[in-house]
Short mmCIF file of C-alpha atoms and ligand atoms in Angstrom, two decimals:
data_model
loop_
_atom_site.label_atom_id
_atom_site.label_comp_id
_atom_site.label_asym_id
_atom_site.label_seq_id
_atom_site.Cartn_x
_atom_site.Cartn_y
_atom_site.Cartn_z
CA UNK A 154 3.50 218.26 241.01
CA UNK A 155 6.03 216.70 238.98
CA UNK A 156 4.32 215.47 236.27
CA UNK A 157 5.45 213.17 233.40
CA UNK A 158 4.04 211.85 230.29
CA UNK A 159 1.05 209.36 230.54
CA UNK A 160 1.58 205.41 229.35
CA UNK A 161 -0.63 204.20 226.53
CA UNK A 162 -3.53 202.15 228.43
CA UNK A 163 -2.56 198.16 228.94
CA UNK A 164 -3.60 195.59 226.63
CA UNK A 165 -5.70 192.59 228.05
CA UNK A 166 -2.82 189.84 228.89
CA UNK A 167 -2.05 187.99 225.79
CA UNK A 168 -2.56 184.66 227.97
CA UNK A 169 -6.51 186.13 228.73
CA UNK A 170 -9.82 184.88 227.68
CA UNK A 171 -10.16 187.95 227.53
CA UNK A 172 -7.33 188.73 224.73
CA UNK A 173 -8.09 185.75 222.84
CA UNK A 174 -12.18 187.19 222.41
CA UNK A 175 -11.04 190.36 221.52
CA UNK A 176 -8.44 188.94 219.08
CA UNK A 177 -11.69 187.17 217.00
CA UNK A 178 -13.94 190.02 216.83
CA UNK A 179 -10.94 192.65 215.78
CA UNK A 180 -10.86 190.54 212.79
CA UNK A 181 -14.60 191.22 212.02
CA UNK A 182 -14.33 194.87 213.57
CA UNK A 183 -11.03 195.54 210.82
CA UNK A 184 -10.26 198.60 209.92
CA UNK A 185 -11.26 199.30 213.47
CA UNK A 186 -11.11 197.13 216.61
CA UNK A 187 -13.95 195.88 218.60
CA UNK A 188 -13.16 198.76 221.44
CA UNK A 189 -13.95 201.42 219.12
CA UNK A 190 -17.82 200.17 218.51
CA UNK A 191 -17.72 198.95 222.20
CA UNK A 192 -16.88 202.94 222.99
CA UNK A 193 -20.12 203.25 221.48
CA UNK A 194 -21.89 201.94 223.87
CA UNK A 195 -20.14 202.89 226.67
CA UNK A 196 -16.45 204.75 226.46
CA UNK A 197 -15.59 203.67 230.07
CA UNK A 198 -14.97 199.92 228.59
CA UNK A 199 -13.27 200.46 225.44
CA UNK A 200 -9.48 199.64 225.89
CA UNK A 201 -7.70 201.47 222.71
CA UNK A 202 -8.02 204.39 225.01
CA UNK A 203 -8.75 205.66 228.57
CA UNK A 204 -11.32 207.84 229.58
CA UNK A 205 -13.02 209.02 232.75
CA UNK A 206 -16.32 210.40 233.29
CA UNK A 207 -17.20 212.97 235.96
CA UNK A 208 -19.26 211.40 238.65
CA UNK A 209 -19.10 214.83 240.54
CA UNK A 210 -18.30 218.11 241.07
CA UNK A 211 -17.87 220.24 244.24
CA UNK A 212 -16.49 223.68 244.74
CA UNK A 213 -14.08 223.80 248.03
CA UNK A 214 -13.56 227.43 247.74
CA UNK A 215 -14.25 230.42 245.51
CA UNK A 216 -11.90 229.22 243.21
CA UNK A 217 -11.41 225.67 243.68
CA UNK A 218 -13.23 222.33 242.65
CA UNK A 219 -13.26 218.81 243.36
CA UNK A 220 -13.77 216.38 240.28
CA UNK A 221 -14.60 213.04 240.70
CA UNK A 222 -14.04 211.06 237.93
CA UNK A 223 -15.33 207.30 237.23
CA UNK A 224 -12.06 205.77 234.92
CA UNK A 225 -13.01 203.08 232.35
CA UNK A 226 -11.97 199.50 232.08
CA UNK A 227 -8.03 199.86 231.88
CA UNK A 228 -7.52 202.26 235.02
CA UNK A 229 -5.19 201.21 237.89
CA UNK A 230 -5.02 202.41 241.28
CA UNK A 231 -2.54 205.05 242.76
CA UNK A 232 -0.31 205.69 245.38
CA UNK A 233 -1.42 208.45 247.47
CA UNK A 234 0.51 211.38 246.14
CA UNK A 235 0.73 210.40 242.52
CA UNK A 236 -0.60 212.83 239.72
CA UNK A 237 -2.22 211.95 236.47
CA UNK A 238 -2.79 213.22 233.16
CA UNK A 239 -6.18 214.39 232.06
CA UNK A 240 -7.11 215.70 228.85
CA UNK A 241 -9.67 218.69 228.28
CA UNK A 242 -11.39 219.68 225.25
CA UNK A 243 -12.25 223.39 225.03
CA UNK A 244 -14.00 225.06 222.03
CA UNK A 245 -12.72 222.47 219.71
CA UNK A 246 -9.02 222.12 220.81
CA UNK A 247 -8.15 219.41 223.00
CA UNK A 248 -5.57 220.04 226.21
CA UNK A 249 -3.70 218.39 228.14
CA UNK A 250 -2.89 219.23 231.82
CA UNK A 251 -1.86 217.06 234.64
CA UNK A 252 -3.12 217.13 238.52
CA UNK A 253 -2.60 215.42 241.46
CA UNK A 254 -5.06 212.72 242.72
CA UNK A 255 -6.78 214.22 245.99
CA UNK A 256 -8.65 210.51 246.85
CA UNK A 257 -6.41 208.40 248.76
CA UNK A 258 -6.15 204.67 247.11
CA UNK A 259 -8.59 202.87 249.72
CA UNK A 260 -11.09 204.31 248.11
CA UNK A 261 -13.53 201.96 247.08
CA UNK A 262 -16.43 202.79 244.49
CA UNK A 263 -13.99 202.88 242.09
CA UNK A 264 -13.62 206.82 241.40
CA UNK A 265 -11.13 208.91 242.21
CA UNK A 266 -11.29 212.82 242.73
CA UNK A 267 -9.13 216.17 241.41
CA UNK A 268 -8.64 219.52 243.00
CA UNK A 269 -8.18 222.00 240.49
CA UNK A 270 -7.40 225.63 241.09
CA UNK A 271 -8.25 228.40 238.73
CA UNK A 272 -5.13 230.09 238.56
CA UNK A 273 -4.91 233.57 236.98
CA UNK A 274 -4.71 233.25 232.99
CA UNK A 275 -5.22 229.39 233.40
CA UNK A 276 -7.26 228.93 230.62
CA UNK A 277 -8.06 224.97 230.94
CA UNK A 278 -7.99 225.06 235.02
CA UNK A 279 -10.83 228.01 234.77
CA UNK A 280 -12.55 226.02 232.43
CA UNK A 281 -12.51 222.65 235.37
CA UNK A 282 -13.44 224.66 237.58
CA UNK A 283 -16.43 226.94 236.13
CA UNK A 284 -17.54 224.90 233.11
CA UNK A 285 -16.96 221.26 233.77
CA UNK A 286 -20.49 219.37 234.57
CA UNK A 287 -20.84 215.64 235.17
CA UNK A 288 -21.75 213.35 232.27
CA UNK A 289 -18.90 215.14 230.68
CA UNK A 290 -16.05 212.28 229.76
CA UNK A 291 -12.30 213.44 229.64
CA UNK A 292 -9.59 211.21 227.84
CA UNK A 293 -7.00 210.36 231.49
CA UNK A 294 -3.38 208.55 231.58
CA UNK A 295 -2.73 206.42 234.48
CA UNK A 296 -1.20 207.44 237.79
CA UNK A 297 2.48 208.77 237.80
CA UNK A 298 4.73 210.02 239.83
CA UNK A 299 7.15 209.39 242.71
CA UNK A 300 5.55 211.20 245.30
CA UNK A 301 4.78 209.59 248.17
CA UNK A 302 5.47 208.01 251.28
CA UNK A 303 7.70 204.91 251.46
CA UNK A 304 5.85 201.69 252.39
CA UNK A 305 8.93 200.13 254.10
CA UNK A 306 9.77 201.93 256.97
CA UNK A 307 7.86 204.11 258.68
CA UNK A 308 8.63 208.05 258.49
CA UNK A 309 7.16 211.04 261.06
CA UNK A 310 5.99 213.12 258.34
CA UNK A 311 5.96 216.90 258.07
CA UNK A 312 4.12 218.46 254.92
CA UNK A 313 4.82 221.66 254.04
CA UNK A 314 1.91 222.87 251.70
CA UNK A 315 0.71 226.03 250.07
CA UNK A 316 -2.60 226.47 248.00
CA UNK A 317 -3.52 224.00 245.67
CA UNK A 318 0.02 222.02 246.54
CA UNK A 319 -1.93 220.30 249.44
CA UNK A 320 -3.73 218.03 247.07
CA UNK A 321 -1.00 215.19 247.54
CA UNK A 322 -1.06 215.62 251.01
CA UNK A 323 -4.40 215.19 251.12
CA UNK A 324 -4.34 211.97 249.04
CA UNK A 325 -1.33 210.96 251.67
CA UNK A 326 -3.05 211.67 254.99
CA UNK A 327 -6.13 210.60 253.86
CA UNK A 328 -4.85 206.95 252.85
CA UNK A 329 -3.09 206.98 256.41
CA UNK A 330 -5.81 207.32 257.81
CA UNK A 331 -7.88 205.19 256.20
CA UNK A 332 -5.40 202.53 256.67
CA UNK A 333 -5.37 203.61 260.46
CA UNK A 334 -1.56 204.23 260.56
CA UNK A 335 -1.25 207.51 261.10
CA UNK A 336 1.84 208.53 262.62
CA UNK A 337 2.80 211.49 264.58
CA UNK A 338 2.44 214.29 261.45
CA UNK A 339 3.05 218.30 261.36
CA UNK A 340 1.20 219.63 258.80
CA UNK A 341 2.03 223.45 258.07
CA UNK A 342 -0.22 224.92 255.19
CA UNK A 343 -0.09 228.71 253.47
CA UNK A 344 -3.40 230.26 251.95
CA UNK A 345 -3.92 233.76 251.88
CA UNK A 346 -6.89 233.98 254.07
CA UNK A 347 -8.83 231.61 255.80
CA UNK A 348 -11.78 230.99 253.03
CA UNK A 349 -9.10 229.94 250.80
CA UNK A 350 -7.87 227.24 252.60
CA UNK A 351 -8.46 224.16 250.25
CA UNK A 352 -10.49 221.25 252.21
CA UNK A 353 -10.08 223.65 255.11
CA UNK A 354 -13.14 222.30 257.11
CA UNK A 355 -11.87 218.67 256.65
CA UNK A 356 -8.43 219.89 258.05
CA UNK A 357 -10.01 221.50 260.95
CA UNK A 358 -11.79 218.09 261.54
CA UNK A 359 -9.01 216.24 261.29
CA UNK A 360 -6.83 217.84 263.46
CA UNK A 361 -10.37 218.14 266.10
CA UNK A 362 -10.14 214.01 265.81
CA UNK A 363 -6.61 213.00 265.45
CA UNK A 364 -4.10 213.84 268.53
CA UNK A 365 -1.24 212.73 266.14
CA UNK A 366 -2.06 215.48 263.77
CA UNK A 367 -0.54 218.87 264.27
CA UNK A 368 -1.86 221.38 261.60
CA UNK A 369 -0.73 224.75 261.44
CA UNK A 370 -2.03 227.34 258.85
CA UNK A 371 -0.29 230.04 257.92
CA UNK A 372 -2.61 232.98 256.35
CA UNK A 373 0.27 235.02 253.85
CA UNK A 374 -3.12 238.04 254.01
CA UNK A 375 -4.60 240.03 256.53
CA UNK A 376 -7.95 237.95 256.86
CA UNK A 377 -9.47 240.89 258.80
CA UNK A 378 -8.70 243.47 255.78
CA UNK A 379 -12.33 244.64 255.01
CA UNK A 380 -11.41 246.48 251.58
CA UNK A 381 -11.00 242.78 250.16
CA UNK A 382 -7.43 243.85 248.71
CA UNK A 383 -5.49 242.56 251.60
CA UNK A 384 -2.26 242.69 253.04
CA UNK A 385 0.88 241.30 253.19
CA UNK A 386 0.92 238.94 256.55
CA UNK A 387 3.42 237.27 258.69
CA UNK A 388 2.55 234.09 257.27
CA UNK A 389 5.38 233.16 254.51
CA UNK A 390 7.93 230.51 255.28
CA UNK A 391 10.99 231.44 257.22
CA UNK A 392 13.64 229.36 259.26
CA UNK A 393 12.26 231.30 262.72
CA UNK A 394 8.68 229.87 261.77
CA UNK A 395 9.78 226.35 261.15
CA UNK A 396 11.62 226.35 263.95
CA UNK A 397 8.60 227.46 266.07
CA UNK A 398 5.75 225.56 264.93
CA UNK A 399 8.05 222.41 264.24
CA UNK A 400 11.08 222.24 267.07
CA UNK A 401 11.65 218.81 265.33
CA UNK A 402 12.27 219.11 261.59
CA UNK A 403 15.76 217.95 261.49
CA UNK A 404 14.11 214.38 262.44
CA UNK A 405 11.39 214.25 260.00
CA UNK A 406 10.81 213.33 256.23
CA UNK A 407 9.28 216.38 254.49
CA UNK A 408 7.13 216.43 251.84
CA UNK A 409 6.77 219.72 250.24
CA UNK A 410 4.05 221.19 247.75
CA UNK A 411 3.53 224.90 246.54
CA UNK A 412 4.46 227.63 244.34
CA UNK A 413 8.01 227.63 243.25
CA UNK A 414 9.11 230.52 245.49
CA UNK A 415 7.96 228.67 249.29
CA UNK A 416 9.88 225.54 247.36
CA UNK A 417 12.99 227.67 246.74
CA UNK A 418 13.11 228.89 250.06
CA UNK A 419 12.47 225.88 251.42
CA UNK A 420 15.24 224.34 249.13
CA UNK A 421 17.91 226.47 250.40
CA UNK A 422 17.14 226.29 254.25
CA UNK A 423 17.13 222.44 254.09
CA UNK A 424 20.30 221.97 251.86
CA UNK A 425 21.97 224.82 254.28
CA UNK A 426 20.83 222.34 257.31
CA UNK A 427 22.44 219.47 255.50
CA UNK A 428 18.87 218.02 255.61
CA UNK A 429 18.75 218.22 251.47
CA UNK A 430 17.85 214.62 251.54
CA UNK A 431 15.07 214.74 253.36
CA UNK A 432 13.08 216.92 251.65
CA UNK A 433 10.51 215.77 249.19
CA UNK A 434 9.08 218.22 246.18
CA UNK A 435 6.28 218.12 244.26
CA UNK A 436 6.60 221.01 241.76
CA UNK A 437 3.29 222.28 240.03
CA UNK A 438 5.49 224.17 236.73
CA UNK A 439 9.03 224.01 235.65
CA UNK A 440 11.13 226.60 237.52
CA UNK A 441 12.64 229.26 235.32
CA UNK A 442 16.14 231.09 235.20
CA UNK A 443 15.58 234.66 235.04
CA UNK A 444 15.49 235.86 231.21
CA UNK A 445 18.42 238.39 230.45
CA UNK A 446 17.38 241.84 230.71
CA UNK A 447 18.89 242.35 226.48
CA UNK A 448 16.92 239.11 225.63
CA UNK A 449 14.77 239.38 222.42
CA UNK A 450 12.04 237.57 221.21
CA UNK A 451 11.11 237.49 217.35
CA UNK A 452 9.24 235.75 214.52
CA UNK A 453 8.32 232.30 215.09
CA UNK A 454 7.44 230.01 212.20
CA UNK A 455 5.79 227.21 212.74
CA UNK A 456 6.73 225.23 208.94
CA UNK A 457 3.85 222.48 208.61
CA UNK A 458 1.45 224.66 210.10
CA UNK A 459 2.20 227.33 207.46
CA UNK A 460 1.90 230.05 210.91
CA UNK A 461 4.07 232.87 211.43
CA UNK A 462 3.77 234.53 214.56
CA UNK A 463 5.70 237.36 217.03
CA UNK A 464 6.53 235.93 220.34
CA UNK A 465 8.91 237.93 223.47
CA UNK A 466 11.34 236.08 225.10
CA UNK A 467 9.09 234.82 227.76
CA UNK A 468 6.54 233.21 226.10
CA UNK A 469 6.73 229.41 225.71
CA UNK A 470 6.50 228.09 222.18
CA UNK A 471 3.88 225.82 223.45
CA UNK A 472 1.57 228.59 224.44
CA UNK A 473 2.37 230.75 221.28
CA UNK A 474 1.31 228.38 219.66
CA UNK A 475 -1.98 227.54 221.12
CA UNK A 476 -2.32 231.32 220.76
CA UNK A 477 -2.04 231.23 217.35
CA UNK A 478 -4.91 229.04 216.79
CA UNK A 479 -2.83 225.34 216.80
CA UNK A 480 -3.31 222.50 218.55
CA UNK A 481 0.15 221.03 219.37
CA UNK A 482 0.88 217.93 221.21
CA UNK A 483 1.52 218.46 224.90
CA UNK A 484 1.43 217.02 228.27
CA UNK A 485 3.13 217.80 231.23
CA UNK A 486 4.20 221.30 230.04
CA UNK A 487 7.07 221.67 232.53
CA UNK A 488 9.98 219.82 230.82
CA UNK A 489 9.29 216.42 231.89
CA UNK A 490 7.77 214.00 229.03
CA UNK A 491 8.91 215.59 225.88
CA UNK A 492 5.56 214.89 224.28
CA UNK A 493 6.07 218.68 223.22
CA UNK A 494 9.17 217.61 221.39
CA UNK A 495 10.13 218.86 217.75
CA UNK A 496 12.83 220.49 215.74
CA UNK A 497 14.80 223.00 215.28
CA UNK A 498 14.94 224.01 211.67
CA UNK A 499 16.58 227.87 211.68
CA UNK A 500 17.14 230.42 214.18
CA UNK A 501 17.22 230.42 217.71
CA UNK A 502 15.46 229.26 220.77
CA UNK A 503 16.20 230.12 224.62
CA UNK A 504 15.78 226.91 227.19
CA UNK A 505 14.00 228.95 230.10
CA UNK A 506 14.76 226.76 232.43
CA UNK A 507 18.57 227.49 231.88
CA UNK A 508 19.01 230.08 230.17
CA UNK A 509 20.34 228.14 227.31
CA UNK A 510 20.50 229.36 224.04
CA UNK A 511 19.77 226.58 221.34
CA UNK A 512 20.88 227.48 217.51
CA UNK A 513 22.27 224.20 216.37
CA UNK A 514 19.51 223.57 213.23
CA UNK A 515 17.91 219.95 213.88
CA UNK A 516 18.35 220.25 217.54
CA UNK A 517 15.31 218.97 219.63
CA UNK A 518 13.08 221.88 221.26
CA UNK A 519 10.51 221.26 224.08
CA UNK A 520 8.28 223.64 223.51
CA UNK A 521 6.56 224.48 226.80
CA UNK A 522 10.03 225.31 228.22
CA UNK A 523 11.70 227.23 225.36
CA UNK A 524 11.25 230.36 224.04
CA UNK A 525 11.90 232.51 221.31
CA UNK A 526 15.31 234.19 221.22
CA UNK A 527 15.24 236.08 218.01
CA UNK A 528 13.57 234.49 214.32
CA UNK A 529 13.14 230.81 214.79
CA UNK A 530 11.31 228.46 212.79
CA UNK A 531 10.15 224.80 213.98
CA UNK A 532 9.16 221.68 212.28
CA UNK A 533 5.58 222.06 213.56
S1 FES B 885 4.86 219.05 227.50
FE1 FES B 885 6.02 217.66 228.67
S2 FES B 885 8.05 218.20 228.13
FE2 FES B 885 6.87 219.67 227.12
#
C-alpha cells in the first residue's frame, strides 16, 4: 500500500438543487447543519462526513477477513488498486488505518469490500478481523492512490504478491475480468502454507477458467510440517525463480505487493536489470534505515497533553503515544499525509526512515516515522 491522507468528503455542487435546499435548512439547522440531524436518521446520507457501514463479513483464512462496507451519500468509485482510509474506534479511542480496496470498480450494489490481515501486535487489524460485526458504521476517506493499471495502452501484467499484498491485485484482476479484457497475466504469490493463501480458492478458480492466467504460488513453509511450527521452504523470491516461472519479465509491467523485504529484493533485481521502470510498488509501512547500534531513546514529553513518557529508539512517537493513553491525529502512519504532523519544541528526534537526526526546536516531526533519540518534548 502506499497510502496517503484522505480528502474531506465533497460538497453538493454549488450550481445543485441540491446545494441550494441544503443552503435553506442550514439556516434553520444553525449552530449545526441539516447533515448532522439527517445523520440521525441515517449516517450513510449525511454529507459533513463519510461513513460506511458493514454489509458483511467473511473470514478467508485463519487470520484474514473480508469487510464489505456500504459508503454513504458522498462516496466515489475506485480504480482497481486504490486504497482508502478507514477509521476504527476501539475502547473509546478512535484509529485510523488505511487498506486496499479488494472489490474491483464494476461492482454494482454499491459496496465495496476490505481484506484485512491480523498481523502480529496489530492492535486495530486484530480488532477487523475478530471483533468487527455488521451494523457496525466506520468513519472512511475516499479512494487514493496511484496504483493501478494504465487505461491507455494495454500492458501484459505480472503481479508479484505476498500475503495480504494481493488485495490490489485482486481488485485489478478482478475488474479485468469483469470488464472481459484480460490479457495474458503471470501471477506469482508467497504465503507460507497453502491455508494461508488469501482468496486462495478463487485463485485456483481463476486460473481453472482463464487460459490467460498463469498463477504460481510460492509456499515460503513446509506445508507438510505436522508439528505446526514449520520450516523454512524454497519458496522466497530469487532471480533463478523469476526466471523460471516467468521466462518473460523483461517484457512485462510489474506490479508488486508484500512485505518490505520481497519488495527490496525485488527492487534491486529489477533496477540491476535496468527494468527499474517497470516495476510498480505498493508498500503496506514505511521502510526503515537500520537504527545505530549506540542509538538511545529517552523521555518524551508530550506538552499539551501534560504526558511524560520513556520511549527506545525504535518506537514511533505515534505509537508511544497511543501507548500512553492519547489519542493523536493519524492516518496513513508511514510518512505519507503528515496528518501526524507537530513540533518540535526541545530535544531530539531520529527520522527512521533515514536515519536523520532532527534537533532544530520548531522543526516539524511526523510522528509515526520518528523516534525518540534522547529527551524530546513535542507540542502535542
Ligand atoms: S500518519 Fe501519515 S504521515 Fe504520519
Amino acid at each position: 500500500m502506499a497510502p496517503a491522507s484522505a480528502s474531506p468528503p465533497p460538497e453538493p455542487s454549488s450550481r445543485s438543487p441540491l446545494h441550494w435546499l441544503t443552503a435553506v435548512t442550514d439556516l434553520f439547522a444553525f449552530p449545526l447543519r441539516t447533515s448532522h440531524y439527517v445523520e440521525l436518521v441515517n449516517p450513510l446520507w449525511s454529507t459533513h462526513k463519510l461513513q460506511a457501514r458493514v454489509e458483511a463479513v467473511w473470514d478467508e483464512t485463519r487470520d484474514a477477513r473480508t469487510v464489505t462496507l456500504r459508503p454513504g451519500l458522498n462516496w466515489r468509485g475506485h480504480r482497481a488498486g486504490q486504497h482508502v482510509r478507514v477509521g476504527v474506534p476501539v475502547e473509546g479511542k478512535h484509529y485510523t488505518r488505511t487498506y486496499t480496496i479488494s472489490s474491483p470498480p464494476e461492482r454494482d450494489d454499491g459496496c465495496f469490500t476490505i481484506t484485512v490481515k491480523a498481523i502480529d501486535g496489530g492492535r486495530i487489524s486484530h480488532h477487523i478481523v475478530r471483533n468487527l460485526k455488521v451494523g457496525d458504521y466506520l468513519p472512511v476517506g475516499l479512494p487514493q492512490g496511484d496504483f493501478y493499471l494504465p487505461d491507455a495502452q494495454p500492458v501484459l501484467p505480472l503481479f508479484i504478491t505476498a500475503g495480504s499484498g494481493i488485495t490490489p491485485a485482486m481488485s485489478m484482476l478482478r475488474s479485468l475480468i469483469a470488464q472481459q479484457r484480460l490479457p495474458d497475466s503471470v501471477h506469482v504469490h508467497y504465503a507460507p502454507h497453502k491455508f494461508d493463501v488469501v482468496f486462495g480458492k478463487e485463485l485456483e478458480q481463476l486460473a481453472a477458467k482463464h487460459e490467460r492466467y498463469h498463477l504460481f504460488t510460492q509456499f515460503t513453509r513446509d506445508i507438510d510440517d505436522a508439528t505446526g511450527t514449520g520450516q523454512q521452504g524454497e519458496g522466497y523470491f530469487s532471480p533463478e525463480q523469476l526466471e523460471a516461472l516467468c521466462p518473460d519479465w523483461r517484457e512485462r509491467e510489474v506490479y508488486a505487493c508484500g512485505p518490505p523485504a520481497l519488495l527490496a529484493a525485488l527492487e534491486s533485481h529489477f533496477e540491476g536489470a535496468g527494468r527499474g521502470a517497470h516495476l510498480h510498488i505498493e508498500r503496506f509501512r514505511a521502510e526503515f534505515a537500520r537504527v545505530p547500534a549506540d542509538a538511545v531513546g529517552g523521555k518524551v514529553r508530550f506538552a499539551r497533553s501534560v504526558a511524560e513518557v520513556q520511549a527506545d529508539s525504535t518506537t514511533s512517537l505515534l505509537r508511544v503515544a497511543e501507548d500512553a493513553g492519547m489519542n493523536p491525529p493519524h492516518g496513513c502512519r508511514m510518512g505519507i499525509c503528515h496528518t501526524c504532523n507537530t513540533t518540535l519544541l526541545s530535544g531530539c528526534v531520529r527520522d527512521l526512515r533515514n536515519g536523520n537526526v532532527i534537533n532544530e526546536v520548531g522543526a516539524t516531526v511526523q510522528t509515526c516515522i520518528c523516534a525518540a533519540a534522547g529527551d524530546c518534548e513535542l507540542d502535542l
